Short mmCIF file of C-alpha atoms and ligand atoms in Angstrom, two decimals:
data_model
loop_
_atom_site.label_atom_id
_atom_site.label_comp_id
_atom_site.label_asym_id
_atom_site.label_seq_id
_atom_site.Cartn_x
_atom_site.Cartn_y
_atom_site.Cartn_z
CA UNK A 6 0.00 0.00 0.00
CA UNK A 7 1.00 3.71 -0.56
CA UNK A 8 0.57 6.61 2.12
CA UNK A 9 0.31 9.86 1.97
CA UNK A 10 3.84 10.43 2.18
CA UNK A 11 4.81 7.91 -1.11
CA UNK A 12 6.41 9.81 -3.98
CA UNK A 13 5.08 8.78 -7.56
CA UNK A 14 6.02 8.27 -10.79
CA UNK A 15 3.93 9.64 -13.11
CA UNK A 16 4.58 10.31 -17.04
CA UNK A 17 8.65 10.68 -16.19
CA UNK A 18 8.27 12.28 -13.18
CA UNK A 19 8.50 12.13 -9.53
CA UNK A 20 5.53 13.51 -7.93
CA UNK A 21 4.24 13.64 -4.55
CA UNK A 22 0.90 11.19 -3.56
CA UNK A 23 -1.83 13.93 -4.10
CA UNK A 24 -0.75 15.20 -7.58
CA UNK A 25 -0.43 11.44 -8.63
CA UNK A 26 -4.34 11.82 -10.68
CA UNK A 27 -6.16 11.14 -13.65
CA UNK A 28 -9.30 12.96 -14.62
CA UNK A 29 -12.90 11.93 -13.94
CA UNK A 30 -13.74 11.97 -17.30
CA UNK A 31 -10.73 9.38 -18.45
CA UNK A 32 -11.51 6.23 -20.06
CA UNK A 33 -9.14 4.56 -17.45
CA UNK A 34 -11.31 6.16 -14.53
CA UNK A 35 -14.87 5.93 -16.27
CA UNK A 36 -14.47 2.20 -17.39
CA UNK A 37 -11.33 1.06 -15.60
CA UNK A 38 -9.57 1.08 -18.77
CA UNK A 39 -5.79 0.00 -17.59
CA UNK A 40 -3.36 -3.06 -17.29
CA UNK A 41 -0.89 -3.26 -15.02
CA UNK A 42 1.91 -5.65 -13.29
CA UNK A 43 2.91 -6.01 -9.89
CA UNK A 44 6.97 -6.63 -9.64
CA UNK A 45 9.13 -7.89 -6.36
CA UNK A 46 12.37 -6.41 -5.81
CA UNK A 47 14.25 -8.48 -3.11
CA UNK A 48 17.46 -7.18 -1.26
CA UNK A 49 20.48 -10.30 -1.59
CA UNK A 50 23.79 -8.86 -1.94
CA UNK A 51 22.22 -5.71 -3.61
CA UNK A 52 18.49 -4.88 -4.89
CA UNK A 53 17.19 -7.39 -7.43
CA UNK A 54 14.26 -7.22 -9.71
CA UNK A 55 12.63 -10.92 -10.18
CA UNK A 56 11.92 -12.04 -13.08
CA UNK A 57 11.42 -8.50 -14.49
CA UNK A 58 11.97 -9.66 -18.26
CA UNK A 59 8.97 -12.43 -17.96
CA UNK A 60 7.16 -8.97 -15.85
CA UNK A 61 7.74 -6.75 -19.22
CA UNK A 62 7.20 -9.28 -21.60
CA UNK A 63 3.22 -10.24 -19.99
CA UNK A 64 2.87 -6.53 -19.85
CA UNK A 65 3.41 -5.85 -23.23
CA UNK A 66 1.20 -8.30 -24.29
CA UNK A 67 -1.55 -7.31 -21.76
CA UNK A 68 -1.29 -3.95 -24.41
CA UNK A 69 -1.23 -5.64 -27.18
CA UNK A 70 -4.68 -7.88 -26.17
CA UNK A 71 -6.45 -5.14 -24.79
CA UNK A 72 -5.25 -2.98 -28.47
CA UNK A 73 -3.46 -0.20 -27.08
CA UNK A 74 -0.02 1.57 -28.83
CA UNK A 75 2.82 -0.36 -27.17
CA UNK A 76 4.03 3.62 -26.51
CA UNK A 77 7.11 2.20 -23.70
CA UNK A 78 9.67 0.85 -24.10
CA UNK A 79 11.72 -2.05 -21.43
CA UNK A 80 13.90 0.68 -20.65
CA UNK A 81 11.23 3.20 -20.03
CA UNK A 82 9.75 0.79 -17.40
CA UNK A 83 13.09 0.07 -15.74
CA UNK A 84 14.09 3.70 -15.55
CA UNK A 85 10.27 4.02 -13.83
CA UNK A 86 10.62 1.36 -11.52
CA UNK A 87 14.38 2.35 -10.28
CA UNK A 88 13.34 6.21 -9.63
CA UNK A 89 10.40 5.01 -7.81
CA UNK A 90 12.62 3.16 -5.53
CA UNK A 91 15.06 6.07 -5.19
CA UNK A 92 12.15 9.01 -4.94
CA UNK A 93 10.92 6.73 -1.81
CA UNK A 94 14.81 5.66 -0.38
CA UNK A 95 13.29 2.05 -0.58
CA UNK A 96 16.83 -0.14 -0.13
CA UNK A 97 15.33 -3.36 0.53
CA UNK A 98 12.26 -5.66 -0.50
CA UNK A 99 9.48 -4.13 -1.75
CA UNK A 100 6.25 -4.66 -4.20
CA UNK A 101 6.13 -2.60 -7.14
CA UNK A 102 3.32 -1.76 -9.18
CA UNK A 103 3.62 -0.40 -12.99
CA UNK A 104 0.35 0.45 -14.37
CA UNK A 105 -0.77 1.93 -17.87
CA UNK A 106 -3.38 4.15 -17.59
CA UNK A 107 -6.10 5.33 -20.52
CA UNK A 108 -6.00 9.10 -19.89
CA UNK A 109 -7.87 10.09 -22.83
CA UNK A 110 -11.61 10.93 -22.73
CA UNK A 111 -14.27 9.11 -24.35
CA UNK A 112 -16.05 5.48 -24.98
CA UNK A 113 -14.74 2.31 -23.40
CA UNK A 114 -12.96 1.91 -27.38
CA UNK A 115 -10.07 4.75 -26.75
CA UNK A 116 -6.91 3.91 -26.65
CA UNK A 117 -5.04 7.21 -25.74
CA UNK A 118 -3.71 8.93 -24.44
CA UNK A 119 -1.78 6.75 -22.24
CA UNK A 120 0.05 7.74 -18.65
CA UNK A 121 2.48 5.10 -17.03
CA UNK A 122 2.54 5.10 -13.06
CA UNK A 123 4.80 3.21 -11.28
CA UNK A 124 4.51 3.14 -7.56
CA UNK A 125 6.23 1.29 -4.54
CA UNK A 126 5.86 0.22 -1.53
CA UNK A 127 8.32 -1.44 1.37
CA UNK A 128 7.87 -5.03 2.48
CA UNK A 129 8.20 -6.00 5.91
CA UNK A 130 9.40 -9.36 6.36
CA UNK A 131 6.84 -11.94 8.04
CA UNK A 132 6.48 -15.28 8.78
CA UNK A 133 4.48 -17.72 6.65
CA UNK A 134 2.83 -18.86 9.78
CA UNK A 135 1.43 -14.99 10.15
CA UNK A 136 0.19 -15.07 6.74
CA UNK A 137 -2.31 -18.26 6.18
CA UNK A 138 -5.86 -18.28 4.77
CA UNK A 139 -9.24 -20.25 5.10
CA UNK A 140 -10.43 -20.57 1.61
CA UNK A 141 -14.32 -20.93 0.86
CA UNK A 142 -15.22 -21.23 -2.28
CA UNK A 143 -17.05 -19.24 -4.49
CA UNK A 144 -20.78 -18.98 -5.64
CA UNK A 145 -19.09 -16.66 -8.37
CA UNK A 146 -17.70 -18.10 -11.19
CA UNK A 147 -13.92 -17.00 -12.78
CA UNK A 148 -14.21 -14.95 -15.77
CA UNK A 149 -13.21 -16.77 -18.88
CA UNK A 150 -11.33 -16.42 -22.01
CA UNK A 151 -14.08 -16.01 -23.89
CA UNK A 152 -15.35 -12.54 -22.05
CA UNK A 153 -12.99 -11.10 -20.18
CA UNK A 154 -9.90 -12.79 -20.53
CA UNK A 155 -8.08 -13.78 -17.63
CA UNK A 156 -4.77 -13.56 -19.37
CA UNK A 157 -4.43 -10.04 -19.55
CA UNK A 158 -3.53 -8.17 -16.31
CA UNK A 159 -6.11 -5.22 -16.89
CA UNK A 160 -7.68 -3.64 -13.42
CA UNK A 161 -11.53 -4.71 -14.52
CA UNK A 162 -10.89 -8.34 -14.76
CA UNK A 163 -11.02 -7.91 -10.47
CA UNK A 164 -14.31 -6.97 -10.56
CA UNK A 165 -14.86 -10.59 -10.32
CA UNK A 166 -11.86 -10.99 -7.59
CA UNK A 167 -13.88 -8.37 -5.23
CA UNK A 168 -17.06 -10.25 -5.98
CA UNK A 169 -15.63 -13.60 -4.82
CA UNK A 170 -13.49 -12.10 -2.22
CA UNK A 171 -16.71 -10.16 -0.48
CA UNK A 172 -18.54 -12.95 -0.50
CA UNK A 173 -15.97 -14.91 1.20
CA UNK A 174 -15.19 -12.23 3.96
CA UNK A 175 -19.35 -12.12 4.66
CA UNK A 176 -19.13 -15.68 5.33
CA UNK A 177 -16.23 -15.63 7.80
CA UNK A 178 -13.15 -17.51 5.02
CA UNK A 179 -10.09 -15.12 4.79
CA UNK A 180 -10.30 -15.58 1.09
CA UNK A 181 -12.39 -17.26 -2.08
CA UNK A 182 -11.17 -19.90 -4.48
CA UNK A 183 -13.35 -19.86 -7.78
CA UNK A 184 -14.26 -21.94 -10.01
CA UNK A 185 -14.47 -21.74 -13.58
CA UNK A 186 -17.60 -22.42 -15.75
CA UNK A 187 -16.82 -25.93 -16.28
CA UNK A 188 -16.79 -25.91 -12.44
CA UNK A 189 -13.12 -27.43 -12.30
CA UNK A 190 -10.90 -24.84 -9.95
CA UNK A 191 -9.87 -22.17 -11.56
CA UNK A 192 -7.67 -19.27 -9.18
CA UNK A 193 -8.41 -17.23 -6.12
CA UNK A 194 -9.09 -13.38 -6.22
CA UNK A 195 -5.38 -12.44 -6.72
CA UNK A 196 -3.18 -15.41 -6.41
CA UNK A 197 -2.83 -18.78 -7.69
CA UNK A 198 -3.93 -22.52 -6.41
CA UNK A 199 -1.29 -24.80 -5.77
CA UNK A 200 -1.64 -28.14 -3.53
CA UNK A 201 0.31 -30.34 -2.55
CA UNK A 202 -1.71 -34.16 -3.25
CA UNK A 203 0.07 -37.76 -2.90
CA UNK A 204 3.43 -35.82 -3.05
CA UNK A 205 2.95 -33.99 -5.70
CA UNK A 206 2.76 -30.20 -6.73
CA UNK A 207 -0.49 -29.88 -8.61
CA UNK A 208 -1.89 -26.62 -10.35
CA UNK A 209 -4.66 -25.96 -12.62
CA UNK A 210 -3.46 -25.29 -16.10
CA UNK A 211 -3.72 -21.65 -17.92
CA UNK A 212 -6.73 -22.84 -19.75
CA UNK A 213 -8.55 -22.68 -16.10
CA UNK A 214 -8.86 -19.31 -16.55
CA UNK A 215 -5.81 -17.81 -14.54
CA UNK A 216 -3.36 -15.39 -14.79
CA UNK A 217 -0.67 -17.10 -16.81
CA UNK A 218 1.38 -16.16 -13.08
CA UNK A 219 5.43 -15.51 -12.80
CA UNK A 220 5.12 -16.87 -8.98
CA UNK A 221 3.10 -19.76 -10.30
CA UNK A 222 5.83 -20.71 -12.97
CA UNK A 223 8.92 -20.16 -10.00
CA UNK A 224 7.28 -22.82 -8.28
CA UNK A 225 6.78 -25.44 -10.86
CA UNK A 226 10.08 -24.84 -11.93
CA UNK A 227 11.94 -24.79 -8.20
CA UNK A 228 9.65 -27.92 -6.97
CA UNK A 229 10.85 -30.15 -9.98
CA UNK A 230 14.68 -28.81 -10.43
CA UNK A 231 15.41 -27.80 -6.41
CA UNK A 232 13.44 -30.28 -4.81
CA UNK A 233 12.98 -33.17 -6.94
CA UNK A 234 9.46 -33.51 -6.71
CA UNK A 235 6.64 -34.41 -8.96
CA UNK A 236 4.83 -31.60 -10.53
CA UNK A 237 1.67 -31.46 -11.95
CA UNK A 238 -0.42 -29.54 -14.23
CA UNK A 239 -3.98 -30.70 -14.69
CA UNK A 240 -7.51 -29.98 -14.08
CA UNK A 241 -8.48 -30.40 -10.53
CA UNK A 242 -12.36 -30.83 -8.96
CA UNK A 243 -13.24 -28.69 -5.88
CA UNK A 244 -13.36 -31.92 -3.60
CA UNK A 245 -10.27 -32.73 -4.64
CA UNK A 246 -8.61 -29.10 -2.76
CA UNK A 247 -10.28 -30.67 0.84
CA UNK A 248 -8.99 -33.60 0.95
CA UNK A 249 -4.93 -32.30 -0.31
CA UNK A 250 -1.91 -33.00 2.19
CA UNK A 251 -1.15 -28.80 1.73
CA UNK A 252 -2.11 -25.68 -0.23
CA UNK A 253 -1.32 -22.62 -0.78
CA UNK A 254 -1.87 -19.69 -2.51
CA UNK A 255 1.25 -17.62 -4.52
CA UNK A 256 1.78 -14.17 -5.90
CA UNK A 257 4.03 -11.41 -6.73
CA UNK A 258 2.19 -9.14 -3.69
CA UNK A 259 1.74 -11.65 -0.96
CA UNK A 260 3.95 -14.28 -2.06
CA UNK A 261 2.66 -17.26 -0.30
CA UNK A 262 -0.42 -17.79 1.56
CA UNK A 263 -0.51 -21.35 2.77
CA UNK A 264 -3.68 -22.95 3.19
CA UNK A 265 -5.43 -23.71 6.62
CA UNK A 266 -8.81 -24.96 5.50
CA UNK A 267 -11.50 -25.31 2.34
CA UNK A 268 -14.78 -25.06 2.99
CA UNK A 269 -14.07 -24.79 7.02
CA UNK A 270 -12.59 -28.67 6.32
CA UNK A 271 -8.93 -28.60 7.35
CA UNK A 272 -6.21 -29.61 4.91
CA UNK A 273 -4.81 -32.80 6.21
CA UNK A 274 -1.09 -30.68 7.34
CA UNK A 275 -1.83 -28.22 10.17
CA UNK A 276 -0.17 -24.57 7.72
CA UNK A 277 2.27 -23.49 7.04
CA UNK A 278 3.03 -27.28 5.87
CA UNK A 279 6.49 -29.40 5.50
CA UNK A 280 6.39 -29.17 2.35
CA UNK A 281 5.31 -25.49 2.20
CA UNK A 282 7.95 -24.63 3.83
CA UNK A 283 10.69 -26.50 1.94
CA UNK A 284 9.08 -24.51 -0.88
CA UNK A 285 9.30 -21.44 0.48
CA UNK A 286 13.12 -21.41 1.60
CA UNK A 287 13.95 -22.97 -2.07
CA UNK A 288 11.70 -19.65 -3.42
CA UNK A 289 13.55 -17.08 -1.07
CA UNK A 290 17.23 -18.46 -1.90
CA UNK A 291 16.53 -18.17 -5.68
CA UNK A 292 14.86 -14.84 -4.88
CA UNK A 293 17.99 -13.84 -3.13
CA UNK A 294 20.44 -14.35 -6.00
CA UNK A 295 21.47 -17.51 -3.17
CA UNK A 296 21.62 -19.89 -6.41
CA UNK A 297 23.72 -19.17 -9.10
CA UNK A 298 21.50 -21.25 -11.53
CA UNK A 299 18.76 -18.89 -11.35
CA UNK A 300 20.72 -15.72 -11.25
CA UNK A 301 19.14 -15.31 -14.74
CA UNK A 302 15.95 -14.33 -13.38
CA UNK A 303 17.33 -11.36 -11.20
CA UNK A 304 17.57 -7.35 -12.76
CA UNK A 305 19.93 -5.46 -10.58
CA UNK A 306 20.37 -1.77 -11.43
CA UNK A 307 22.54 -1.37 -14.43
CA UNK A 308 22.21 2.80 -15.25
CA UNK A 309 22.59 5.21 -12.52
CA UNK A 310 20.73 8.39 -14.53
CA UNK A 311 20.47 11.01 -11.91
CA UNK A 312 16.89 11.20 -10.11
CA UNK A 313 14.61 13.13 -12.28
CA UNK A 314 13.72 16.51 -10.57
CA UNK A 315 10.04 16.81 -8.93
CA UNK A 316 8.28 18.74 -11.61
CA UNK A 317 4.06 19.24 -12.32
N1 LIG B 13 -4.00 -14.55 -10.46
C1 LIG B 13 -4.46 -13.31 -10.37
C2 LIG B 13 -5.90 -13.03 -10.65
C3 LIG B 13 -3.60 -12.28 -9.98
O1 LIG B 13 -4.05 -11.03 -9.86
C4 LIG B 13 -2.25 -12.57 -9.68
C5 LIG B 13 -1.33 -11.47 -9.21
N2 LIG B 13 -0.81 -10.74 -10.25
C6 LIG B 13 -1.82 -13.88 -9.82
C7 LIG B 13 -2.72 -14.86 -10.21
C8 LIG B 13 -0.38 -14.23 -9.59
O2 LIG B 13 0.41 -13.71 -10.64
P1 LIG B 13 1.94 -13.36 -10.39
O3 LIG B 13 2.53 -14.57 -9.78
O4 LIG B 13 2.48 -13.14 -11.76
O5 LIG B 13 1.98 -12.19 -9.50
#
């Protein structure tokens, strides 16, 4: 979250919190017209990006689905991203969010002009034990591919997220896991759904209407190389999440979220789980530049342009 205090980039500059606006009669305020991704910087031996280049690359194509002029460039992000960090003297970890905004006034069809925000925000360490969920799920169903594509990271697509999540606070679950139309699992409101069942890591597939997720990927990818253990990605039924060893859930804001119960029935491992928590350690020494294997997937700063000077 930002405060009042947070400086903002806005349209290549550093502004402070209140100037940071867009007008009432903007496409991206009238109809929510944006996309956006939300990045974690980790601290190691110096401030690292992850996976910033598979960050970029969804974003671009988030513009490309939803037609707008791909206007920015990589660099142009980066440059947004590292100011933000310096404008706010953020050294450590922290969760950034790059959005692109539709600025220009009209019908839900405009495409500019455009406005690029980056903002960001410290992360306090915590405990996974601090951070686990009761999952009920949903009477509202995930948006699909053929309406509102779950693919692209675009602000309205979590009109369905605050649906599902209401309706899970008003019936006393921390969070909702939806299903999709098909009524196989599907995501929750912001994260992904991964169990752990006989052993095995098991995910829906992108076709289940999800976020094609970075955090989702790190996992598949750590449990099978670091870990050794089966991974698998397949349709799953909503009994099937009740009666699994583990869960959790996993993104770029909140990282993991183990799993305490579905449906007020308790996963068979009291969470965080073993194997949770193996997880979890692999996830942080890869995002801490720890294993030279995956030092692929960390940005440090390369430029040092000076800070650009507060200005609107
Ligand atoms: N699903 C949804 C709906 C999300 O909003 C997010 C968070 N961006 C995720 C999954 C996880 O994606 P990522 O791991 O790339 O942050």
């Amino acid at each position: 979250m930002t405060t009042g205090k947070t400086k903002i980039f806005m349209d290549g500059h550093i502004i402070p919190w209140e100037n940071a606006t867009i007008h009432v009669a903007s496409t991206g305020a009238k109809y929510g017209a944006n996309v956006f991704e939300g990045i974690c910087c980790y601290y190691g031996d110096q401030q690292y990006l992850f996976r910033l280049r598979e960050h970029l690359e969804r974003l671009h194509e988030s513009v490309d689905l939803m037609r707008l002029p791909q206007r920015y460039s990589d660099a142009d992000f980066e440059h947004a991203i590292w100011e933000t960090l310096k404008a706010n003297d953020i050294k450590g970890d922290a969760h950034i969010r790059l959005s692109i905004i539709v600025t220009g006034e009209g019908l839900y069809d405009v495409s500019g002009p455009l406005s690029l925000v980056c903002t960001a925000a410290p992360r306090e360490p915590g405990t996974l034990s601090e951070r686990t969920v009761s999952l009920g799920v949903s009477s509202w169903r995930r948006i699909d591919d053929a309406s509102m594509p779950p693919r692209i990271k675009a602000g309205p697509n979590y009109h369905n997220g605050r649906f599902a999540l209401m309706d899970a606070k008003r019936h006393g679950y921390d969070e909702a896991l939806l299903l999709n139309s098909a009524g196989m699992v599907s995501e929750s409101t912001n994260s992904c759904f991964m169990m752990i069942r006989c052993g095995a890591l098991v995910t829906p597939p992108v076709s289940a209407g999800i976020l094609d997720s970075i955090t989702r990927d790190t996992f598949l990818k750590i449990a099978a190389d670091e870990l050794g253990m089966p991974v698998q990605v397949r349709e799953i039924d909503r009994t099937e999440t009740a009666i699994a060893e583990e869960a959790f859930l996993c993104n770029s804001f909140q990282e993991v979220r183990p799993v305490r119960s579905i449906d007020a029935i308790d996963l068979k491992e009291v969470a965080p789980g073993p194997v949770t928590m193996r997880l979890w350690d692999a996830y942080e020494n890869v995002a801490r530049g720890h294993v030279s294997k995956y030092r692929e997937w960390l940005s440090p700063k390369t430029d040092d342009k000076p800070l650009i000077a507060a200005a609107r």
